[in-house]
CSV table of C-alpha atoms and ligand atoms in Angstrom, one decimal:
chain,number,residue,atom,x,y,z
A,8,MET,CA,-13.5,-15.8,-14.2
A,9,GLU,CA,-10.2,-17.2,-14.5
A,10,PHE,CA,-6.9,-15.4,-13.3
A,11,LYS,CA,-3.4,-16.0,-12.5
A,12,VAL,CA,-2.0,-14.7,-9.1
A,13,LEU,CA,1.7,-14.5,-8.3
A,14,THR,CA,2.4,-14.7,-4.5
A,15,LEU,CA,5.6,-13.4,-3.1
A,16,PRO,CA,5.7,-14.1,0.6
A,17,GLY,CA,9.1,-12.5,1.1
A,18,ASP,CA,10.6,-12.2,4.5
A,19,GLY,CA,9.6,-12.5,8.2
A,20,ILE,CA,5.9,-12.3,8.9
A,21,GLY,CA,5.3,-11.8,5.3
A,22,ILE,CA,5.2,-15.6,5.0
A,23,GLU,CA,2.7,-16.3,7.4
A,24,VAL,CA,0.4,-13.4,6.6
A,25,THR,CA,0.4,-14.3,2.9
A,26,ARG,CA,-0.6,-17.9,3.7
A,27,GLU,CA,-3.7,-16.5,5.2
A,28,ALA,CA,-4.3,-14.1,2.5
A,29,VAL,CA,-4.0,-17.1,-0.1
A,30,ARG,CA,-6.4,-19.1,2.1
A,31,VAL,CA,-9.0,-16.2,1.9
A,32,LEU,CA,-8.4,-15.8,-1.8
A,33,ASN,CA,-9.0,-19.5,-2.5
A,34,HIS,CA,-12.0,-19.5,-0.3
A,35,VAL,CA,-13.8,-16.5,-1.9
A,36,ALA,CA,-12.8,-17.7,-5.5
A,37,ALA,CA,-14.4,-21.2,-4.9
A,38,LYS,CA,-17.5,-19.5,-3.4
A,39,PHE,CA,-17.9,-17.1,-6.4
A,40,LYS,CA,-16.8,-20.0,-8.9
A,41,HIS,CA,-13.8,-18.2,-10.0
A,42,LYS,CA,-10.6,-20.2,-11.0
A,43,VAL,CA,-7.3,-18.9,-9.5
A,44,HIS,CA,-4.0,-20.2,-10.7
A,45,LEU,CA,-1.5,-19.5,-8.1
A,46,THR,CA,2.3,-19.5,-8.5
A,47,GLU,CA,5.0,-18.5,-5.9
A,48,GLY,CA,8.1,-16.6,-6.3
A,49,LEU,CA,11.2,-15.3,-4.4
A,50,LEU,CA,11.7,-11.6,-3.4
A,51,GLY,CA,13.7,-9.8,-0.7
A,52,GLY,CA,15.9,-11.3,1.7
A,53,VAL,CA,14.9,-14.9,1.0
A,54,ALA,CA,15.8,-14.4,-2.6
A,55,ILE,CA,19.3,-12.9,-1.7
A,56,HIS,CA,19.9,-16.1,0.4
A,57,LYS,CA,18.8,-18.6,-2.3
A,58,THR,CA,19.9,-16.6,-5.7
A,59,GLY,CA,22.2,-13.8,-4.5
A,60,THR,CA,19.7,-11.1,-5.7
A,61,PRO,CA,16.7,-9.6,-4.2
A,62,LEU,CA,14.7,-9.7,-7.4
A,63,PRO,CA,15.6,-12.6,-9.5
A,64,PRO,CA,14.8,-12.3,-13.1
A,65,GLU,CA,12.4,-15.3,-12.8
A,66,THR,CA,10.3,-13.2,-10.3
A,67,GLU,CA,10.4,-10.3,-12.6
A,68,ALA,CA,9.2,-12.5,-15.4
A,69,ALA,CA,6.5,-14.1,-13.5
A,70,ALA,CA,5.2,-10.8,-12.3
A,71,LEU,CA,4.9,-9.5,-15.6
A,72,GLU,CA,3.2,-12.7,-16.8
A,73,ALA,CA,0.7,-12.8,-13.8
A,74,ASP,CA,-2.5,-11.0,-13.7
A,75,ALA,CA,-1.9,-9.7,-10.4
A,76,THR,CA,0.8,-10.1,-7.7
A,77,LEU,CA,0.2,-10.6,-3.9
A,78,MET,CA,3.1,-9.7,-1.8
A,79,GLY,CA,4.0,-10.2,2.0
A,80,ALA,CA,6.9,-8.2,3.2
A,81,VAL,CA,10.5,-7.9,2.6
A,82,GLY,CA,13.5,-6.9,5.0
A,83,LEU,CA,15.8,-9.1,7.3
A,84,PRO,CA,18.0,-7.8,10.0
A,85,GLU,CA,21.1,-9.5,8.7
A,86,PHE,CA,21.0,-7.1,5.6
A,87,ASP,CA,20.7,-3.9,7.8
A,88,ASN,CA,24.2,-2.7,7.0
A,89,ALA,CA,24.3,-3.8,3.3
A,90,PRO,CA,24.5,-1.1,0.6
A,91,PRO,CA,21.1,-0.2,-0.9
A,92,GLU,CA,21.5,-2.4,-4.1
A,93,LYS,CA,22.1,-5.5,-1.8
A,94,ARG,CA,19.3,-5.1,0.4
A,95,PRO,CA,15.9,-7.0,0.3
A,96,GLU,CA,14.0,-3.6,-0.1
A,97,ARG,CA,15.7,-3.1,-3.5
A,98,GLY,CA,13.7,-6.1,-4.7
A,99,LEU,CA,10.3,-4.4,-3.9
A,100,LEU,CA,11.5,-1.1,-5.5
A,101,GLY,CA,12.6,-3.2,-8.4
A,102,ILE,CA,9.3,-4.9,-8.8
A,103,ARG,CA,7.2,-1.9,-8.4
A,104,LYS,CA,9.2,-0.3,-11.3
A,105,ALA,CA,9.1,-3.4,-13.5
A,106,LEU,CA,5.4,-3.5,-13.2
A,107,GLY,CA,5.1,0.3,-13.6
A,108,VAL,CA,2.6,0.5,-10.5
A,109,PHE,CA,2.7,4.2,-10.2
A,110,ALA,CA,-0.2,4.8,-7.9
A,111,ASN,CA,-0.2,3.2,-4.4
A,112,LEU,CA,-3.6,3.3,-2.7
A,113,ARG,CA,-3.6,3.1,0.9
A,114,PRO,CA,-7.0,3.3,2.6
A,115,VAL,CA,-7.3,4.3,6.2
A,116,ARG,CA,-10.6,3.6,7.9
A,117,ALA,CA,-11.6,3.7,11.5
A,118,TYR,CA,-13.3,0.5,12.2
A,119,ALA,CA,-15.8,0.9,14.9
A,120,ALA,CA,-14.3,-2.4,16.7
A,121,LEU,CA,-10.8,-0.8,16.8
A,122,ILE,CA,-11.7,2.6,18.1
A,123,ASP,CA,-10.1,1.9,21.4
A,124,SER,CA,-6.9,0.6,19.8
A,125,SER,CA,-6.3,4.1,18.3
A,126,PRO,CA,-3.7,6.3,19.7
A,127,LEU,CA,-6.2,9.1,19.4
A,128,LYS,CA,-9.2,10.1,21.3
A,129,ASN,CA,-12.5,8.3,20.1
A,130,HIS,CA,-14.2,11.5,19.0
A,131,LEU,CA,-11.1,12.5,17.0
A,132,VAL,CA,-10.8,9.4,15.0
A,133,GLU,CA,-14.5,8.2,14.7
A,134,GLY,CA,-15.6,8.3,11.2
A,135,THR,CA,-12.2,8.7,9.7
A,136,ASP,CA,-12.2,7.4,6.2
A,137,MET,CA,-9.5,8.4,3.7
A,138,ILE,CA,-7.4,7.1,1.1
A,139,ILE,CA,-3.8,8.0,0.6
A,140,VAL,CA,-2.6,8.0,-3.0
A,141,ARG,CA,1.1,7.8,-2.9
A,142,GLU,CA,3.2,8.1,-6.1
A,143,LEU,CA,5.2,4.9,-6.2
A,144,THR,CA,7.7,4.9,-9.1
A,145,GLY,CA,9.3,8.2,-8.9
A,146,GLY,CA,10.8,10.8,-6.6
A,147,MET,CA,13.8,10.3,-4.2
A,148,TYR,CA,13.4,6.5,-4.3
A,149,TYR,CA,14.5,6.2,-8.0
A,150,GLY,CA,16.0,9.7,-8.8
A,151,THR,CA,19.5,10.0,-10.1
A,152,PRO,CA,22.3,11.1,-9.5
A,153,ARG,CA,22.4,9.0,-6.2
A,154,GLY,CA,25.3,7.5,-4.2
A,155,ILE,CA,28.0,8.0,-1.7
A,156,SER,CA,31.4,9.2,-2.7
A,157,GLY,CA,34.6,10.7,-1.3
A,158,SER,CA,36.2,10.1,2.1
A,159,GLY,CA,36.9,11.8,5.4
A,160,PRO,CA,35.2,15.1,6.0
A,161,GLU,CA,34.5,15.4,2.3
A,162,GLU,CA,32.5,12.1,2.2
A,163,ARG,CA,29.2,12.9,0.7
A,164,ALA,CA,25.8,11.2,-0.1
A,165,ILE,CA,23.4,12.3,-2.8
A,166,ASN,CA,19.8,11.4,-3.7
A,167,THR,CA,17.6,13.3,-6.1
A,168,MET,CA,14.1,14.2,-6.1
A,169,VAL,CA,12.8,14.3,-9.6
A,170,TYR,CA,9.4,14.3,-11.1
A,171,THR,CA,8.2,14.9,-14.7
A,172,ARG,CA,5.0,16.7,-15.6
A,173,ALA,CA,3.7,13.3,-16.9
A,174,GLU,CA,4.4,11.4,-13.7
A,175,ILE,CA,2.5,13.9,-11.6
A,176,GLU,CA,-0.4,14.2,-14.0
A,177,ARG,CA,-1.2,10.5,-14.2
A,178,VAL,CA,-1.1,10.0,-10.4
A,179,THR,CA,-3.2,13.1,-10.0
A,180,ARG,CA,-5.8,11.8,-12.4
A,181,MET,CA,-5.9,8.5,-10.5
A,182,ALA,CA,-6.8,10.6,-7.3
A,183,MET,CA,-9.4,12.6,-8.8
A,184,GLU,CA,-11.1,9.5,-10.3
A,185,LEU,CA,-11.1,7.8,-7.0
A,186,ALA,CA,-12.5,11.0,-5.3
A,187,ARG,CA,-15.4,10.9,-7.8
A,188,ASN,CA,-16.6,7.7,-6.2
A,189,ARG,CA,-16.2,9.0,-2.7
A,190,ARG,CA,-16.7,12.4,-1.0
A,191,LYS,CA,-15.2,14.4,-4.0
A,192,LYS,CA,-12.5,15.9,-2.1
A,193,VAL,CA,-8.6,15.8,-3.0
A,194,THR,CA,-5.9,17.2,-0.8
A,195,SER,CA,-2.5,17.4,-2.5
A,196,VAL,CA,0.5,17.4,-0.2
A,197,ASP,CA,3.9,18.9,-0.9
A,198,LYS,CA,6.6,21.1,0.3
A,199,SER,CA,6.4,23.8,-2.3
A,200,ASN,CA,7.6,26.5,0.2
A,201,VAL,CA,11.0,25.1,0.0
A,202,LEU,CA,11.4,22.5,-3.0
A,203,GLU,CA,11.2,23.3,-6.8
A,204,ASN,CA,10.1,19.8,-7.1
A,205,SER,CA,7.1,20.5,-5.2
A,206,GLN,CA,6.4,23.7,-7.0
A,207,LEU,CA,6.0,21.7,-10.1
A,208,TRP,CA,3.9,19.1,-8.3
A,209,ARG,CA,1.5,21.8,-7.2
A,210,LYS,CA,1.4,23.5,-10.6
A,211,VAL,CA,0.4,20.3,-12.4
A,212,VAL,CA,-2.0,19.1,-9.8
A,213,VAL,CA,-3.9,22.5,-10.2
A,214,GLU,CA,-3.7,22.1,-14.0
A,215,VAL,CA,-5.1,18.7,-13.9
A,216,ALA,CA,-7.8,19.5,-11.3
A,217,LYS,CA,-9.5,21.9,-14.0
A,218,ASP,CA,-10.7,18.8,-15.7
A,219,TYR,CA,-12.5,17.8,-12.6
A,220,PRO,CA,-14.6,20.8,-11.6
A,221,ASP,CA,-16.7,18.5,-9.5
A,222,ILE,CA,-13.9,17.8,-7.2
A,223,GLU,CA,-12.9,20.2,-4.4
A,224,LEU,CA,-9.1,20.6,-4.3
A,225,ASP,CA,-6.8,21.8,-1.5
A,226,HIS,CA,-3.2,21.8,-0.7
A,227,LEU,CA,-1.2,21.1,2.5
A,228,LEU,CA,2.5,21.5,3.3
A,229,VAL,CA,3.7,18.1,4.3
A,230,ASP,CA,4.7,19.2,7.8
A,231,ASN,CA,1.3,20.7,8.3
A,232,CYS,CA,-0.3,17.5,6.9
A,233,ALA,CA,1.5,15.4,9.4
A,234,MET,CA,-0.1,17.4,12.1
A,235,GLN,CA,-3.6,17.6,10.6
A,236,LEU,CA,-3.6,13.7,10.2
A,237,VAL,CA,-3.7,13.6,14.2
A,238,LEU,CA,-5.5,16.7,14.8
A,239,ALA,CA,-8.4,16.2,12.4
A,240,PRO,CA,-8.2,13.0,10.4
A,241,LYS,CA,-11.8,13.2,9.3
A,242,ARG,CA,-11.0,16.4,7.1
A,243,PHE,CA,-9.1,13.9,4.6
A,244,ASP,CA,-11.0,12.2,1.8
A,245,VAL,CA,-8.4,11.5,-0.9
A,246,LEU,CA,-4.8,12.6,-0.2
A,247,VAL,CA,-2.2,12.6,-3.1
A,248,THR,CA,1.3,13.0,-2.6
A,249,GLU,CA,4.8,12.1,-3.7
A,250,ASN,CA,6.7,8.9,-3.0
A,251,LEU,CA,8.7,9.6,0.1
A,252,PHE,CA,6.0,12.0,1.8
A,253,GLY,CA,3.5,9.4,1.1
A,254,ASP,CA,5.7,6.5,2.6
A,255,ILE,CA,5.9,8.6,5.8
A,256,LEU,CA,2.4,9.8,6.0
A,257,SER,CA,0.9,6.5,5.4
A,258,ASP,CA,2.6,5.0,8.3
A,259,GLU,CA,1.1,7.7,10.4
A,260,GLY,CA,-2.3,7.2,8.8
A,261,ALA,CA,-2.0,3.4,9.5
A,262,VAL,CA,-1.8,3.8,13.2
A,263,LEU,CA,-4.8,6.1,13.4
A,264,ALA,CA,-6.9,3.0,12.4
A,265,GLY,CA,-5.6,1.2,15.5
A,266,SER,CA,-2.7,-1.0,14.2
A,267,ILE,CA,-0.4,-1.0,11.2
A,268,GLY,CA,-1.3,-4.6,10.8
A,269,MET,CA,-4.7,-3.5,9.6
A,270,LEU,CA,-3.7,-1.7,6.6
A,271,PRO,CA,-3.9,-3.1,3.0
A,272,SER,CA,-2.3,-1.4,-0.1
A,273,ALA,CA,-3.0,-1.6,-3.7
A,274,SER,CA,-0.4,-0.6,-6.3
A,275,ILE,CA,-1.9,0.0,-9.7
A,276,GLY,CA,-0.5,0.7,-13.0
A,277,ALA,CA,-1.7,0.5,-16.6
A,278,LYS,CA,-4.7,-1.3,-18.0
A,279,LYS,CA,-3.7,-4.5,-19.7
A,280,ASP,CA,-4.9,-5.9,-23.1
A,281,ASN,CA,-7.1,-8.5,-21.4
A,282,GLY,CA,-8.9,-5.8,-19.5
A,283,TYR,CA,-7.3,-6.5,-16.1
A,284,TRP,CA,-5.3,-3.7,-14.4
A,285,VAL,CA,-1.7,-4.4,-13.5
A,286,GLY,CA,-1.6,-4.7,-9.8
A,287,LEU,CA,0.7,-5.4,-6.9
A,288,TYR,CA,-1.0,-5.8,-3.5
A,289,GLU,CA,0.6,-5.8,-0.1
A,290,PRO,CA,0.0,-4.9,3.4
A,291,VAL,CA,1.6,-1.7,4.5
A,292,HIS,CA,3.4,-3.3,7.4
A,293,GLY,CA,7.0,-4.5,7.2
A,294,SER,CA,8.6,-7.9,7.9
A,295,ALA,CA,8.6,-7.5,11.8
A,296,PRO,CA,11.4,-10.0,12.2
A,297,ASP,CA,11.0,-9.8,15.9
A,298,ILE,CA,7.6,-11.7,15.8
A,299,ALA,CA,8.2,-13.6,12.7
A,300,GLY,CA,7.2,-17.4,12.6
A,301,GLN,CA,5.3,-17.2,15.9
A,302,ASN,CA,2.0,-17.4,14.4
A,303,LYS,CA,0.8,-14.1,16.0
A,304,ALA,CA,1.0,-11.4,13.2
A,305,ASN,CA,-2.1,-9.8,12.3
A,306,PRO,CA,-3.0,-11.1,8.6
A,307,LEU,CA,-5.7,-8.6,8.2
A,308,GLY,CA,-3.6,-6.1,6.2
A,309,ALA,CA,-2.6,-9.0,3.8
A,310,ILE,CA,-6.3,-10.3,3.6
A,311,GLY,CA,-7.6,-6.7,3.0
A,312,SER,CA,-5.0,-6.5,0.1
A,313,VAL,CA,-6.7,-9.7,-1.4
A,314,ALA,CA,-10.0,-7.5,-1.3
A,315,ALA,CA,-8.2,-4.8,-3.1
A,316,MET,CA,-6.9,-7.2,-5.7
A,317,LEU,CA,-10.4,-8.6,-6.4
A,318,GLU,CA,-11.7,-5.0,-6.8
A,319,TYR,CA,-9.0,-3.2,-8.6
A,320,SER,CA,-7.4,-5.7,-10.8
A,321,PHE,CA,-10.4,-7.9,-11.6
A,322,GLY,CA,-13.5,-5.5,-11.0
A,323,LEU,CA,-14.9,-8.1,-8.7
A,324,LYS,CA,-16.7,-5.6,-6.4
A,325,GLU,CA,-19.1,-8.1,-4.8
A,326,GLU,CA,-16.3,-10.5,-3.9
A,327,ALA,CA,-14.2,-7.8,-2.6
A,328,ALA,CA,-17.2,-6.5,-0.4
A,329,ALA,CA,-17.7,-10.1,0.9
A,330,VAL,CA,-14.0,-10.1,2.1
A,331,ASN,CA,-14.2,-6.8,3.7
A,332,LYS,CA,-17.4,-7.4,5.4
A,333,ALA,CA,-16.1,-10.9,6.7
A,334,MET,CA,-13.0,-9.0,8.1
A,335,GLU,CA,-15.3,-6.5,9.9
A,336,ASP,CA,-17.3,-9.5,11.3
A,337,VAL,CA,-14.1,-11.0,12.6
A,338,LEU,CA,-13.0,-7.5,14.2
A,339,ASN,CA,-16.5,-7.3,15.9
A,340,SER,CA,-16.2,-10.9,17.2
A,341,GLY,CA,-13.0,-10.0,18.9
A,342,ARG,CA,-11.2,-12.9,17.7
A,343,VAL,CA,-8.2,-11.0,16.7
A,344,THR,CA,-4.5,-11.0,17.2
A,345,GLY,CA,-2.6,-9.4,20.2
A,346,ASP,CA,-1.7,-6.0,18.4
A,347,LEU,CA,-5.6,-5.3,18.5
A,348,LYS,CA,-7.8,-5.7,21.5
A,349,PRO,CA,-8.7,-9.3,21.5
A,350,LYS,CA,-11.5,-10.7,23.6
A,351,GLY,CA,-9.7,-13.2,25.8
A,352,THR,CA,-6.6,-14.8,24.5
A,353,PRO,CA,-5.3,-13.4,21.3
A,354,ALA,CA,-6.1,-15.4,18.2
A,355,THR,CA,-3.3,-16.8,16.0
A,356,THR,CA,-2.5,-15.5,12.6
A,357,GLN,CA,-3.9,-18.8,11.2
A,358,GLN,CA,-7.2,-18.6,13.2
A,359,VAL,CA,-7.8,-15.0,12.0
A,360,GLY,CA,-7.4,-16.4,8.3
A,361,GLN,CA,-9.8,-19.2,9.2
A,362,ALA,CA,-12.4,-17.0,10.9
A,363,VAL,CA,-12.4,-14.7,7.8
A,364,CYS,CA,-13.1,-17.7,5.5
A,365,GLU,CA,-15.9,-18.9,7.8
A,366,ALA,CA,-17.5,-15.5,7.8
A,367,ILE,CA,-17.4,-15.1,3.9
B,30,IPM,C1,6.5,0.6,2.2
B,30,IPM,C2,7.8,0.2,2.7
B,30,IPM,C3,8.8,0.3,1.6
B,30,IPM,C4,8.9,1.6,1.1
B,30,IPM,C5,10.3,-0.3,1.9
B,30,IPM,C6,10.1,-1.6,2.6
B,30,IPM,C7,11.1,-0.2,0.8
B,30,IPM,O1,8.3,1.0,3.9
B,30,IPM,O2,5.9,0.0,1.3
B,30,IPM,O3,5.9,1.6,2.8
B,30,IPM,O4,9.6,2.5,1.6
B,30,IPM,O5,8.3,2.0,0.1
B,31,MN,MN1,6.7,2.6,4.5
């Protein structure tokens, strides 16, 4: 096969983890005789510095043109006090919207080698295997009206949580389809005891579920869900929720697996005419400016995102499995970065990338 991949390393550790992810992508492609055409673009803080905007039009055009996009991370401390539209994060939100990647898949798995890195007791976390499906192009992140107005005691800020039936339906279908290839259980998470928005969410999820009688559906309120994730993570198979709840719960889920540096994500949109699925792939972690440029960030979240790309965008299951297996071998070998429990001196970002290539 032949495919075009756009890389957007972004800011902070995004640059170094993407470099290793690309190393693995090139390696696995060569091994399985695929041809990858790589291009690189600007997104986030680096794009603001170089062009004045977090999502330059060339980047948007390149992402629409590519078969898949691999992103690092965005965010730089010098923009902490900038208004939302001038922040690096706005670039990421813009590209998600431009690509229409409405379903963000964040798998949380307890790897045997990492069990002692989890903040939970071994018996609680052992066997955890869930996938969080976060709605990604709606809700509070994009809803209008939004903004800050007025002054003095009357200064006010507003954001809007809005969903249409169609938006809820398509992400619910994605969750149901995923569950069919897993343990056939979907948990929908909302705040329907308080929010009208969540009442519609729950109503539509229940209706869609009628088309999937083989799938067991249950509902949790988001506050209870936050608690159940640490009390009984094994109860979850597929968890589906709206954008902001999913943002928060997936960080909580990430740390169950031992380190947020481990978690990959896949954001999926529509199927394209050429048969590939529109996809944006990124580790769940942020740009971690405090450790950027030191060659010590964990690249496994980014490398796992390459596996997700191979599987979801290109349907290359064997290649994806080879990357995942190699990652597990590296974890078992203890040649890992300092955020995990390395055997001896922590490996560098680059060494972990090289070790994954060798294990493929
Ligand atoms: C994530 C991040 C982003 C989000 C930020 C960087 C805009 O936290 O992908 O989870 O909130 O979606
Ligand atoms: Mn987040």
